[in-house]
Amino acid sequence: MEKRPRHRPHREYPDAKRLILAPEVEVCPICGQGLKSRRNWHSRKTIQTLKGPLFVAGRSKECQNPTCRNYGKRYYASRVWLYSLPQSSYGLDVLAYIGWQHEHEHHQLVEIQRELNQRGIEVNERNVGKLYRQFLVLLSASGEHFKGELMETAKEYGGVIWAVDALQPEGTSGMLYVLYEVLSGKPVGAIQREHVSEKELVKWLDPYQNLPLPVLATLSDGENTLMAALKTCWPQAPHQRCQVHFLNNLVADLLDHDDELRKDMRQDLGGLPKVPQNTPGEPDSPPL
Ligand SMILES: [Zn+2]
């Protein structure tokens, strides 16, 4: 019998907030020259998050120094994958919510589905199960899983850049810490805890610290425990506070106003016929 493609509902979120992320790296790690921004986005998608639908896109940059061995090499906004894992149309906060409610609050998946529906997330029970399994894969990953890829990245760029970001899904007391490698744009591991000490973070990062990789830099937001743990694990590597994070905090208020304005405009202009939307650049190939 012919296999039918599974039904995937087409969802549209015209009021989705917009978030355009810039690459974390601004200078070519090989030649030290400033990278040039590319007009195109390397990825874009609209996802469902616990804070509402979000349109998230990533920009890329490239080295344009003709004498550099990495001439033309592209650098991507890896933080896109912290909002939502590759191929997923749900926010990472939704996965973290499912994981926390199931493992710590002992809610059944069908209950979690109802909770998510009440929070405005459109999802069925089968997909809750699928998202839970994806979450477990992220939690169980270790440095060994990605060793080969990370060695390749280090060869290409002269080293790796480790970054840790933390998120707390609405309605839970669990923090999710995600470790990712910036140059390859890969989320490589995660832990979820209610409180985490510097010692626990160091223990979690230990297998990555032991990988035979030169570390060019570490990156995180301004949280003291996290910065201290990164400095303990990689004392030689310069640490940078994640600028993108900082900028996002600044623009959060602005985004709310922008959304209100757009909603008002839509109400005022609602009776007019639709005009075709501009497409701001074609996407590049994603760095997968
Ligand atoms: Zn270069």
Coordinates of C-alpha atoms and ligand atoms in Angstrom, one line a residue:
M1 CA 0.0 0.0 0.0
E2 CA 1.2 3.5 -0.8
K3 CA 2.5 5.3 2.3
R4 CA 0.8 8.5 2.9
P5 CA 2.7 11.5 4.2
R6 CA 1.7 12.2 7.8
H7 CA -0.6 15.1 8.2
R8 CA 1.2 18.1 9.5
P9 CA -1.1 21.0 10.2
H10 CA -0.2 24.3 8.5
R11 CA -0.1 26.9 11.2
E12 CA 0.2 30.6 10.6
Y13 CA 1.0 33.2 13.3
P14 CA 0.8 36.7 11.8
D15 CA 1.3 38.3 15.2
A16 CA 4.4 36.3 16.0
K17 CA 7.2 38.4 17.6
R18 CA 10.3 38.7 15.5
L19 CA 13.8 38.0 16.6
I20 CA 16.7 38.3 14.1
L21 CA 20.0 37.1 15.6
A22 CA 23.5 38.1 14.6
P23 CA 26.5 35.7 14.6
E24 CA 28.3 35.5 17.9
V25 CA 31.7 35.8 16.2
E26 CA 32.7 39.2 14.8
V27 CA 36.3 38.7 14.0
C28 CA 37.8 35.9 11.8
P29 CA 39.6 33.5 14.3
I30 CA 42.3 32.8 11.7
C31 CA 43.3 36.2 10.4
G32 CA 41.8 38.5 13.0
Q33 CA 40.0 40.7 10.5
G34 CA 36.4 41.9 11.0
L35 CA 33.8 39.6 9.4
K36 CA 31.5 41.1 6.8
S37 CA 27.7 40.7 7.3
R38 CA 25.8 38.8 4.6
R39 CA 22.4 40.1 3.6
N40 CA 20.7 36.7 3.6
W41 CA 19.4 34.8 6.5
H42 CA 20.8 31.3 7.0
S43 CA 17.7 30.0 8.8
R44 CA 14.3 31.3 9.6
K45 CA 11.2 29.7 11.1
T46 CA 8.2 30.5 13.2
I47 CA 8.0 28.5 16.4
Q48 CA 5.5 28.0 19.2
T49 CA 7.0 29.1 22.6
L50 CA 5.4 29.4 26.0
K51 CA 5.6 33.2 25.6
G52 CA 3.6 33.0 22.3
P53 CA 4.6 32.4 18.6
L54 CA 8.1 33.7 17.7
F55 CA 9.6 34.3 14.3
V56 CA 13.3 33.6 14.6
A57 CA 16.0 34.1 12.0
G58 CA 19.8 34.0 11.9
R59 CA 22.2 36.2 10.0
S60 CA 25.6 35.1 8.8
K61 CA 29.0 36.8 8.3
E62 CA 32.0 35.8 6.3
C63 CA 35.7 36.5 6.2
Q64 CA 36.6 38.6 3.1
N65 CA 40.3 38.8 3.5
P66 CA 41.7 37.2 0.3
T67 CA 45.0 36.2 1.9
C68 CA 43.2 34.3 4.7
R69 CA 43.0 30.5 4.5
N70 CA 39.4 30.9 5.7
Y71 CA 38.5 33.4 3.0
G72 CA 34.8 33.1 2.2
K73 CA 34.1 30.9 5.3
R74 CA 30.8 31.7 6.8
Y75 CA 29.9 32.2 10.5
Y76 CA 26.3 31.7 11.6
A77 CA 24.1 32.8 14.5
S78 CA 24.3 29.6 16.5
R79 CA 21.9 30.9 19.1
V80 CA 19.0 30.2 16.7
W81 CA 19.3 26.6 17.9
L82 CA 18.8 27.7 21.5
Y83 CA 15.4 29.0 20.7
S84 CA 14.4 25.8 18.9
L85 CA 16.3 22.7 17.9
P86 CA 17.0 22.0 14.2
Q87 CA 13.9 20.7 12.4
S88 CA 11.6 21.5 15.3
S89 CA 8.7 24.0 15.1
Y90 CA 8.5 24.2 19.0
G91 CA 10.6 26.4 21.2
L92 CA 13.2 24.7 23.4
D93 CA 11.3 26.1 26.4
V94 CA 8.4 23.9 25.4
L95 CA 10.7 20.8 25.5
A96 CA 12.2 21.9 28.8
Y97 CA 8.6 22.4 30.2
I98 CA 7.6 18.9 29.1
G99 CA 10.8 17.4 30.6
W100 CA 10.4 19.2 33.9
Q101 CA 6.7 18.4 34.3
H102 CA 7.2 14.8 33.5
E103 CA 10.4 14.1 35.4
H104 CA 10.0 16.4 38.5
E105 CA 6.3 16.9 38.8
H106 CA 5.5 13.4 37.6
H107 CA 2.7 14.6 35.3
Q108 CA 1.7 12.1 32.5
L109 CA 2.2 13.2 28.9
V110 CA -1.5 13.5 28.3
E111 CA -1.8 15.9 31.3
I112 CA 1.1 17.9 30.0
Q113 CA -0.6 18.1 26.6
R114 CA -3.6 19.7 28.3
E115 CA -1.4 22.1 30.3
L116 CA 0.3 23.2 27.1
N117 CA -3.0 23.6 25.3
Q118 CA -4.2 25.8 28.1
R119 CA -1.0 27.9 27.7
G120 CA -1.9 28.4 24.1
I121 CA 0.5 25.7 22.5
E122 CA -1.2 23.7 19.8
V123 CA 0.1 20.2 20.2
N124 CA -1.3 16.7 20.3
E125 CA -0.3 13.8 22.7
R126 CA 1.8 12.0 20.1
N127 CA 3.9 15.1 19.6
V128 CA 4.3 15.7 23.3
G129 CA 5.9 12.2 23.4
K130 CA 8.1 13.1 20.5
L131 CA 9.3 16.4 22.0
Y132 CA 10.0 14.6 25.3
R133 CA 12.2 12.1 23.5
Q134 CA 14.1 14.9 21.7
F135 CA 14.6 16.5 25.1
L136 CA 16.1 13.3 26.5
V137 CA 18.5 13.0 23.6
L138 CA 19.7 16.6 24.4
L139 CA 20.2 15.7 28.1
S140 CA 22.0 12.5 27.4
A141 CA 24.5 13.9 24.9
S142 CA 28.1 14.0 25.9
G143 CA 31.3 15.3 24.5
E144 CA 32.0 11.8 23.0
H145 CA 28.9 12.1 20.8
F146 CA 30.4 15.1 19.0
K147 CA 34.1 14.5 19.4
G148 CA 34.7 13.9 15.7
E149 CA 32.8 16.9 14.6
L150 CA 34.4 19.1 17.2
M151 CA 37.9 18.0 16.2
E152 CA 37.0 18.9 12.6
T153 CA 35.8 22.4 13.7
A154 CA 39.0 22.9 15.7
K155 CA 41.0 22.0 12.7
E156 CA 39.1 24.4 10.5
Y157 CA 39.0 27.4 12.8
G158 CA 42.1 26.8 15.0
G159 CA 39.9 25.9 18.0
V160 CA 36.4 25.9 19.4
I161 CA 34.3 28.4 21.3
W162 CA 32.2 27.1 24.1
A163 CA 29.0 28.9 25.2
V164 CA 26.4 28.2 27.9
D165 CA 23.0 29.7 28.0
A166 CA 20.3 29.2 30.6
L167 CA 16.5 29.3 30.2
Q168 CA 13.7 28.8 32.6
P169 CA 10.4 27.8 31.0
E170 CA 7.3 29.7 32.3
G171 CA 5.4 27.8 34.9
T172 CA 8.3 25.7 36.2
S173 CA 11.1 26.2 38.7
G174 CA 13.6 24.2 36.6
M175 CA 16.5 25.9 34.9
L176 CA 17.8 24.4 31.6
Y177 CA 21.5 25.0 30.9
V178 CA 22.5 24.3 27.3
L179 CA 26.1 24.0 26.2
Y180 CA 26.8 24.8 22.6
E181 CA 29.8 25.2 20.3
V182 CA 29.6 28.5 18.5
L183 CA 31.6 27.9 15.4
S184 CA 29.9 24.7 14.4
G185 CA 26.5 26.0 15.7
K186 CA 25.8 22.8 17.6
P187 CA 23.9 22.4 20.9
V188 CA 26.0 19.6 22.5
G189 CA 24.5 19.0 25.9
A190 CA 22.2 20.2 28.6
I191 CA 21.2 19.8 32.3
Q192 CA 18.0 20.7 34.0
R193 CA 18.0 21.6 37.7
E194 CA 16.1 23.7 40.2
H195 CA 19.3 25.2 41.6
V196 CA 22.7 24.7 40.4
S197 CA 26.0 25.4 42.1
E198 CA 29.3 26.3 40.5
K199 CA 30.6 22.8 41.5
E200 CA 27.7 21.0 39.7
L201 CA 28.3 23.1 36.6
V202 CA 32.0 22.3 36.6
K203 CA 31.2 18.6 37.0
W204 CA 28.8 18.8 34.1
L205 CA 31.3 20.6 31.9
D206 CA 34.2 18.2 32.9
P207 CA 33.9 15.8 30.0
Y208 CA 34.1 18.7 27.5
Q209 CA 37.0 20.2 29.4
N210 CA 38.9 16.9 28.9
L211 CA 38.5 16.9 25.1
P212 CA 41.8 17.5 23.4
L213 CA 40.6 20.8 21.8
P214 CA 42.1 24.3 21.8
V215 CA 39.5 26.6 23.3
L216 CA 39.6 30.1 21.7
A217 CA 37.0 31.7 24.0
T218 CA 34.0 31.0 26.3
L219 CA 30.8 32.9 26.2
S220 CA 27.8 33.2 28.5
D221 CA 25.4 35.7 29.9
G222 CA 26.3 37.7 33.0
E223 CA 25.2 35.1 35.6
N224 CA 28.0 34.8 38.2
T225 CA 27.8 31.1 38.9
L226 CA 28.0 30.3 35.2
M227 CA 30.9 32.7 34.5
A228 CA 32.8 31.3 37.4
A229 CA 32.3 27.7 36.2
L230 CA 33.5 28.5 32.7
K231 CA 36.6 30.3 34.1
T232 CA 37.4 27.2 36.3
C233 CA 37.0 24.8 33.4
W234 CA 38.9 26.9 30.8
P235 CA 41.1 29.3 32.8
Q236 CA 43.3 30.2 29.8
A237 CA 40.4 31.1 27.4
P238 CA 39.1 34.7 27.4
H239 CA 35.5 34.9 28.6
Q240 CA 33.0 37.1 26.9
R241 CA 29.6 38.2 28.1
C242 CA 27.2 37.3 25.3
Q243 CA 26.5 40.5 23.6
V244 CA 23.5 39.2 21.7
H245 CA 21.9 38.3 25.0
F246 CA 22.6 41.8 26.3
L247 CA 21.1 43.4 23.3
N248 CA 18.1 41.1 23.4
N249 CA 17.4 42.3 27.0
L250 CA 17.5 45.8 25.8
V251 CA 15.2 45.4 22.9
A252 CA 12.6 43.3 24.8
D253 CA 10.5 46.4 25.7
L254 CA 10.9 47.8 22.3
L255 CA 9.5 44.6 20.7
D256 CA 6.3 44.9 22.8
H257 CA 5.7 48.4 21.5
D258 CA 6.4 47.2 18.0
D259 CA 3.9 44.4 18.4
E260 CA 1.2 46.8 19.7
L261 CA 1.8 49.1 16.8
R262 CA 1.5 46.2 14.3
K263 CA -1.7 45.0 15.9
D264 CA -3.2 48.5 15.8
M265 CA -2.2 48.9 12.1
R266 CA -3.7 45.5 11.3
Q267 CA -7.0 46.5 12.9
D268 CA -7.0 49.8 11.1
L269 CA -6.1 48.3 7.7
G270 CA -8.0 45.1 8.2
G271 CA -10.6 45.9 5.5
L272 CA -8.1 46.5 2.8
P273 CA -7.1 43.8 0.3
K274 CA -3.9 41.9 1.0
V275 CA -0.6 43.1 -0.6
P276 CA 2.2 40.6 -1.4
Q277 CA 4.8 40.5 1.4
N278 CA 8.4 41.3 0.7
T279 CA 10.9 38.5 1.0
P280 CA 14.0 39.9 2.7
G281 CA 16.6 37.7 1.1
E282 CA 16.7 34.0 0.3
P283 CA 18.0 31.7 3.0
D284 CA 21.5 30.2 2.7
S285 CA 22.1 26.6 3.3
P286 CA 21.7 25.9 7.0
P287 CA 25.0 24.8 8.8
L288 CA 23.8 21.3 9.5
Ligands
ZN1 ZN 40.1 35.3 7.9

